Short mmCIF file of C-alpha atoms and ligand atoms in Angstrom, two decimals:
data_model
loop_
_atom_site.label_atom_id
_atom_site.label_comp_id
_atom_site.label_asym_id
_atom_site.label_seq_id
_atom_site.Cartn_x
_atom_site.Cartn_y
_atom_site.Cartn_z
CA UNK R 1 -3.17 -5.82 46.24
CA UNK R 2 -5.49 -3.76 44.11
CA UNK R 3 -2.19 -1.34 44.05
CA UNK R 4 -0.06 -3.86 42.55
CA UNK R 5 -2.39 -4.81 40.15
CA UNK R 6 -2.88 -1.54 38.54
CA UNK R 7 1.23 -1.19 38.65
CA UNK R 8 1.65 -4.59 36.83
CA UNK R 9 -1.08 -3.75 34.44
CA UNK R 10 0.19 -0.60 33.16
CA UNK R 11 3.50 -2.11 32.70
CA UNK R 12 1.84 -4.22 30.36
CA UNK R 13 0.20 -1.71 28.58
CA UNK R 14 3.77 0.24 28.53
CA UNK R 15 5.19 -2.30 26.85
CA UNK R 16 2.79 -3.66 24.70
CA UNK R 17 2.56 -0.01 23.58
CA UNK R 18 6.57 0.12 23.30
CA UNK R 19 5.99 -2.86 21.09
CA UNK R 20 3.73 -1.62 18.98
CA UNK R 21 5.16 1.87 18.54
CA UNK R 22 8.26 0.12 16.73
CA UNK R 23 8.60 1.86 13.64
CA UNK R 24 11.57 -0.49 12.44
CA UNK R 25 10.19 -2.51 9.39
CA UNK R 26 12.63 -4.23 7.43
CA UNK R 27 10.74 -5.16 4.48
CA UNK R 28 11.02 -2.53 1.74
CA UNK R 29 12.28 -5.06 -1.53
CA UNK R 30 14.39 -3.41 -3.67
CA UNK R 31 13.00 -3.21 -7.03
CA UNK R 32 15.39 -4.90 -9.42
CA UNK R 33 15.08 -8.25 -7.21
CA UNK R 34 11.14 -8.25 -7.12
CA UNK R 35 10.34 -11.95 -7.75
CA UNK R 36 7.96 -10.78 -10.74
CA UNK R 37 6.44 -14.68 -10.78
CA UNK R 38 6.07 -14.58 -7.25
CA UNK R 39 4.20 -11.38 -7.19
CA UNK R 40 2.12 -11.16 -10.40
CA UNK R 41 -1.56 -11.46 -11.15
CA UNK R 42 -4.37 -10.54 -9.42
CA UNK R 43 -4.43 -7.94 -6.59
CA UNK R 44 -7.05 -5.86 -4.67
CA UNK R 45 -6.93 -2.43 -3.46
CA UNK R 46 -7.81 -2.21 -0.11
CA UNK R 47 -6.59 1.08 1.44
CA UNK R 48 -4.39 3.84 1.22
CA UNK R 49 -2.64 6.30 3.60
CA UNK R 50 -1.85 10.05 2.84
CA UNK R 51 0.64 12.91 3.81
CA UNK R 52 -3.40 15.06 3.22
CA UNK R 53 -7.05 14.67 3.35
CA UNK R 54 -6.65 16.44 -0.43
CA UNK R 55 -4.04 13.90 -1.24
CA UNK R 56 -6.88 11.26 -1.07
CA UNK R 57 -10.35 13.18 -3.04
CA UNK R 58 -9.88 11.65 -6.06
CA UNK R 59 -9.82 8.00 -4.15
CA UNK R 60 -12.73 8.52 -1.85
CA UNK R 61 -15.29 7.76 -5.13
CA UNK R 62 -14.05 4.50 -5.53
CA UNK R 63 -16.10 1.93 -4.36
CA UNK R 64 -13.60 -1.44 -5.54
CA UNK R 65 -10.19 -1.43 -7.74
CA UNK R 66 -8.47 -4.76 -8.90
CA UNK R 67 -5.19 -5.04 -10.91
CA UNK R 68 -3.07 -7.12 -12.62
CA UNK R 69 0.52 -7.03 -12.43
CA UNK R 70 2.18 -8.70 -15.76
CA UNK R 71 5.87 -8.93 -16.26
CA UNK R 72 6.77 -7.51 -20.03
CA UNK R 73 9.18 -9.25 -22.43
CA UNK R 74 11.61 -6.81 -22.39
CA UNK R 75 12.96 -7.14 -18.96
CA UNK R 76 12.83 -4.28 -16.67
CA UNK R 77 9.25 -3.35 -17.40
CA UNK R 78 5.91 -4.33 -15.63
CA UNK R 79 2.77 -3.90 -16.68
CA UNK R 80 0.06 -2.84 -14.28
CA UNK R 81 -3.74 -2.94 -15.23
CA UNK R 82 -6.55 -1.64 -13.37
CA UNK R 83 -10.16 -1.88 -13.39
CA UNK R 84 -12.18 0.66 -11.12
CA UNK R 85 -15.59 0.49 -9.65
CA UNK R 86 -17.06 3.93 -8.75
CA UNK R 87 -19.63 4.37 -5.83
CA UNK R 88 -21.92 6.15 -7.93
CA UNK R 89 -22.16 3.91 -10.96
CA UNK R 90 -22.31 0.64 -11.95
CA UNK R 91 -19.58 0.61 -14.94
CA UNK R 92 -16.11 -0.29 -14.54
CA UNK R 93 -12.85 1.96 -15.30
CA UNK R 94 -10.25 0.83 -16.93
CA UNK R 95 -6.62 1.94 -16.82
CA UNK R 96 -3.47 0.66 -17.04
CA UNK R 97 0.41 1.92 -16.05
CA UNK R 98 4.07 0.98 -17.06
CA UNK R 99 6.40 0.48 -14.81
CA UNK R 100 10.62 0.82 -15.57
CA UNK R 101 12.61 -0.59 -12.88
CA UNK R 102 14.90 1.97 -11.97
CA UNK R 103 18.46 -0.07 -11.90
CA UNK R 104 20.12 3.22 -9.88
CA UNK R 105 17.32 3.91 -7.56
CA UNK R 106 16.04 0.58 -6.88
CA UNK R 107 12.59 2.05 -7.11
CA UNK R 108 9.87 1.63 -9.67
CA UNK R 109 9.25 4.88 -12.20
CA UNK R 110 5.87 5.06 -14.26
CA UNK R 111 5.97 5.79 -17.92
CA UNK R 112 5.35 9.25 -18.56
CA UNK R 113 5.53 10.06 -14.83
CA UNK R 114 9.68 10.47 -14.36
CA UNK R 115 9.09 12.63 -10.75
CA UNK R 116 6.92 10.00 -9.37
CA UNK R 117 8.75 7.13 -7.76
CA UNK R 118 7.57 3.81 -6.31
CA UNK R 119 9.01 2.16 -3.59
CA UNK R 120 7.71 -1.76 -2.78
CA UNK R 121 7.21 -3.56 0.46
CA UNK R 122 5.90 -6.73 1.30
CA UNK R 123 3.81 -8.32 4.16
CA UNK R 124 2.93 -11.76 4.91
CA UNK R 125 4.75 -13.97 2.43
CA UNK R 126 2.78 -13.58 -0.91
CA UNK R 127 -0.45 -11.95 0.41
CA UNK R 128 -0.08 -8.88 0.64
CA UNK R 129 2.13 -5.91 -1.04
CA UNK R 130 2.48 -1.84 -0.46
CA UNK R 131 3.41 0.64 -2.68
CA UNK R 132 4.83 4.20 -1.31
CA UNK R 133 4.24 6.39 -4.10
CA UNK R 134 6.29 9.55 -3.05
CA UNK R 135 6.45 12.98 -6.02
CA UNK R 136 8.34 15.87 -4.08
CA UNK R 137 8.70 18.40 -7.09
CA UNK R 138 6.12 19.56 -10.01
CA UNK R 139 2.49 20.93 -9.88
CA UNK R 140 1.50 17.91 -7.98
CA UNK R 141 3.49 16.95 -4.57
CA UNK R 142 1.83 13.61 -2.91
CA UNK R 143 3.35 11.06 -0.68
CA UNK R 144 0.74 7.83 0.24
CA UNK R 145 1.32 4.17 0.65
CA UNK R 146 -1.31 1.91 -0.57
CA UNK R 147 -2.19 -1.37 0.62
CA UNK R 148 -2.72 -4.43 -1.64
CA UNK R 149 -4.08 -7.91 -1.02
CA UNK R 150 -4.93 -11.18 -2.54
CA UNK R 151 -7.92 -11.22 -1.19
CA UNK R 152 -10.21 -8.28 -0.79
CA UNK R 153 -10.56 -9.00 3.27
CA UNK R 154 -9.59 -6.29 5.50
CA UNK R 155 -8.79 -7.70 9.32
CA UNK R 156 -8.46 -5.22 12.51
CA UNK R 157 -5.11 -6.62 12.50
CA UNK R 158 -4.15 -5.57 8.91
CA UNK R 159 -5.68 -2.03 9.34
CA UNK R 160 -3.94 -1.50 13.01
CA UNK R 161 -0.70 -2.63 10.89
CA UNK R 162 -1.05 -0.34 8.11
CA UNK R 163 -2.22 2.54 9.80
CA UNK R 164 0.74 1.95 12.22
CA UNK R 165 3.39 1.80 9.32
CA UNK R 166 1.60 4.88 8.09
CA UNK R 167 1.52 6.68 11.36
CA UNK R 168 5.62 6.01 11.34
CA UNK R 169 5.63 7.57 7.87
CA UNK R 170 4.20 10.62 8.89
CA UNK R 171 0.85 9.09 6.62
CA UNK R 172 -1.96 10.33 8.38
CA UNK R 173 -5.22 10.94 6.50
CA UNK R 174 -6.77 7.21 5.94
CA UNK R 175 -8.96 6.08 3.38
CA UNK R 176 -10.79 2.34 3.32
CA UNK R 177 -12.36 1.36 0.46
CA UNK R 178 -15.87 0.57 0.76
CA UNK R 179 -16.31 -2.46 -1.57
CA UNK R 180 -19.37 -2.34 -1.48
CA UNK R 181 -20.25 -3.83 -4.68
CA UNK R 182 -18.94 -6.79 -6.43
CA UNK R 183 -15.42 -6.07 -7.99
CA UNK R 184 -15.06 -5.48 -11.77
CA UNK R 185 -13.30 -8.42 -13.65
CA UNK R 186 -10.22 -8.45 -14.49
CA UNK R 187 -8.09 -10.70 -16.53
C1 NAG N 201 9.83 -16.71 -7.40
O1 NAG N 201 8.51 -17.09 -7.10
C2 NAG N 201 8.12 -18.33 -7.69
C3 NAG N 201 6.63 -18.51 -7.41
O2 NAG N 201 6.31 -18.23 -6.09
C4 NAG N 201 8.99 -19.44 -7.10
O3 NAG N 201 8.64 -20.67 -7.68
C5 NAG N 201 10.46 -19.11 -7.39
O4 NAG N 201 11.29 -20.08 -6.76
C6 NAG N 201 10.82 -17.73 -6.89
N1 NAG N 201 12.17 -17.38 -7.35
C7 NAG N 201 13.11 -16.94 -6.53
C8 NAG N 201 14.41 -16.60 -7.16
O5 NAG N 201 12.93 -16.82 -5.32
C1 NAG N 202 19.21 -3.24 -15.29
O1 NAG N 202 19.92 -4.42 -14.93
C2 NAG N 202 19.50 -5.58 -15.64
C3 NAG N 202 20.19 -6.78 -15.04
O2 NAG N 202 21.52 -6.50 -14.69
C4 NAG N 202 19.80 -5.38 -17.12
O3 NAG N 202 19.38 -6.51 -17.85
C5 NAG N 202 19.05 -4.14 -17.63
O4 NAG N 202 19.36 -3.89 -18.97
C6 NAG N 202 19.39 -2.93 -16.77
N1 NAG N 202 18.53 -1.82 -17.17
C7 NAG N 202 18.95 -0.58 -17.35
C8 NAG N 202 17.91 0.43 -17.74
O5 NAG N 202 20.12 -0.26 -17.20
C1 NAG N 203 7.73 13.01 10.49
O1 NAG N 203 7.52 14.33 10.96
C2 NAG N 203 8.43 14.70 11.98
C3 NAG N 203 8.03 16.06 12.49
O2 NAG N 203 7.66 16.93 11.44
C4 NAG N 203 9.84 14.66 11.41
O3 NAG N 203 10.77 15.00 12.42
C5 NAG N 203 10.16 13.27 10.90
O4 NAG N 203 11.42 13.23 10.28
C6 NAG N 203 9.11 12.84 9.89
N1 NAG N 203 9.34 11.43 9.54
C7 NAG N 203 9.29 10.98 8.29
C8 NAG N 203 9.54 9.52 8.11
O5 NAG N 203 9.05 11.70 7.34
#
């Protein structure tokens, strides 16, 4: 009895692990058909995954980031805005990015940054989206995914998730925001 159980258990565990060791996600969005309504406004930073512990210093003094994603007029271009809260200070940091949408690659290419390309996936309907950010040539080489919600909630669920989709990426070095604070405004 106490035999069998042990044998039926551990099948479960095999194949809950077999489950969860799946690295086949299907939900990288090409960038041209990005429904831009769908996916504008207001998103927070919630964690990132990275290739290197160094890949992630110059996140680890962030406390909060929020940003706003804008479509542009001229079609092709988003605008991304930031505003960063810093552990050690009580100001806010503001920055803010182009993206071109790369018709050939089907990736996303910052202004002023034409080695550093963005791939998008999406999780949970609207709620939440990841960016791969991936730069294999020039002084800097970096490959991390960051994680983006509507909300600034982070569920064991979510993190066992990411850090799974990171693990299958070869994304190893993890990095949680704190949040600590209240998160600068952004509008
Ligand atoms: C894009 O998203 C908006 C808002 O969620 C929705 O109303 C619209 O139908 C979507 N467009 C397409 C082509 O899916
Ligand atoms: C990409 O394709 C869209 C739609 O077909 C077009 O309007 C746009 O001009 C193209 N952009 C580039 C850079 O070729
Ligand atoms: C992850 O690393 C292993 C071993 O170095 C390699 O075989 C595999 O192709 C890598 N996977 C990805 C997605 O980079």
């Amino acid at each position: 009895m106490y035999q069998q159980f042990w044998s039926w258990l551990l099948y479960l565990v095999g194949l809950t692990m077999q489950v969860f060791w799946n690295c086949d996600y299907n939900d990288k969005v090409t960038a041209g058909s990005l429904n831009k309504t769908q996916y504008s406004g207001k998103w927070y930073f919630i964690m990132i995954a990275a290739d290197s512990d160094s890949s992630l210093l110059k996140f680890g003094a962030m406390d909060s980031a929020v940003f706003l994603l804008t479509p542009m007029k001229a079609e092709g271009k988003l605008l991304l805005q930031g505003e960063f809260r810093l552990s050690k200070t009580t100001n806010c940091l503001f920055r803010q990015w182009t993206y071109y949408i790369s018709n050939q690659t089907q990736e996303m290419i910052l202004e002023g940054r034409p080695e550093q390309r963005t791939e998008i996936f999406v999780k949970g309907g609207d709620d939440y989206i990841m960016l791969l950010e991936v730069q294999e040539e020039g002084l800097e080489t970096f490959k991390r995914l960051m994680l983006y919600g509507r909300s600034p909630t982070l569920t064991d669920g979510l993190r066992l998730d990411f850090e799974h989709r990171a693990h299958c990426m070869n994304l190893t070095s993890i990095f949680v925001l704190k949040q600590a604070q209240a998160p600068c405004e952004i509008s």
